[in-house]
Amino acid sequence: MFARLTRRAALAAALLALPATAFAQSWPTRPVTMIIPFAAGGPTDVLGRVMAERMSQILGQQVIVENVGGAGGMTGTARVARQGQDGYSFVLGTVGTHAVNQTLYKEPLYNAATDFAPVTLIAEVPLILITRKDFPASNLQEFIAYVKANQSKLQYASAGAGSAVHLGCLYLNSVIATNDVTHVPYRGSAPAIQDLVGGRVDYMCEISSTALPHIQGGTVKALATMTSARAAVLPDLRTAQEQGLQGFEAYTWNAFFMHKAVDPAILARLRAVTIEAMDTAAVRDRLVALGATMAVPDRRGGPYLQRLVESEIAKWAGPIRASGATQ
């Protein structure tokens, strides 16, 4: 009797699970929305759109890109945390949205470590220290000396409070003890660089993909790559570590996240599609040409991304609090 009851219970449980499983296997049956929590035209937007085009082909359903900026990327990111249970929206997160903002804002709109299901890390992208072309420094040590002597008169630009561009310079200023430089946030990298080119601000810590055409065009001056290795797109530009800042490293990363309650089968399907898109030669070549370093296979799993988020929150908390930049 007990055995029959056990088998019946198991059968009932399987039948109850069937609709959700079948739904996950058929996902998606309509277009899916990729939330990019920053303005169109910026580096995160470019990466997302390259991925979306290939992912649409693989899924057989359109991946619609929706730019939802505001609050350092939290506005768009929070939409997925609150409304993405059905698996038809996901967010392209960054070090800003899923690490920095947890300390930068006194009341963040979500808990980056617990409110999301991590899909996969896509790429890491170096930051480049760039200045107006007439800035009186030709290398990092000259830059440090000048900024220390004139910090109250200088301004650094960013794509917005909480963006990777903001935090890169915030971290640099903290390390070289020049926290009196004024931060000028913009609504995206494009207007910030425009003012840098025009000489209205003094320097930026810009993502390599956005900085590259301006460096190549000679409208800004590049002083250092802010990662441990030189950027593939700027092989002759020395790193900050090579120029005396031992252990210094600041970069952004891009990864997909879904709502924490999304069906695991949908999560696995999106991860597989993302990886297939990443491994497509045309996608990989395009992103590498923009300065991205594609995530290697052992960094593509959900557990790795979860650990990365938690470690990055801890990494950035100290410099942010020390700078007094909390909002």
Short mmCIF file of N, CA, C and O in Angstrom, two decimals, residues 32 39 183 199 236 285:
data_model
loop_
_atom_site.label_atom_id
_atom_site.label_comp_id
_atom_site.label_asym_id
_atom_site.label_seq_id
_atom_site.Cartn_x
_atom_site.Cartn_y
_atom_site.Cartn_z
N VAL A 32 11.68 38.42 -27.20
CA VAL A 32 12.28 38.57 -25.87
C VAL A 32 12.93 39.95 -25.80
O VAL A 32 13.48 40.43 -26.80
N ALA A 39 22.15 54.60 -22.10
CA ALA A 39 21.71 55.27 -23.32
C ALA A 39 22.18 54.54 -24.56
O ALA A 39 23.21 53.85 -24.56
N HIS A 183 33.93 65.68 -10.25
CA HIS A 183 33.30 64.73 -11.17
C HIS A 183 32.17 65.42 -11.92
O HIS A 183 31.30 66.06 -11.31
N GLY A 199 37.69 70.22 -24.85
CA GLY A 199 38.52 70.83 -23.81
C GLY A 199 37.75 71.38 -22.63
O GLY A 199 38.31 72.11 -21.80
N ASP A 236 50.46 49.26 -28.10
CA ASP A 236 51.62 50.09 -27.76
C ASP A 236 51.38 50.97 -26.54
O ASP A 236 52.32 51.65 -26.08
N ASP A 285 34.72 38.35 -33.47
CA ASP A 285 35.64 39.27 -34.13
C ASP A 285 35.22 40.73 -33.96
O ASP A 285 36.05 41.61 -33.77
#
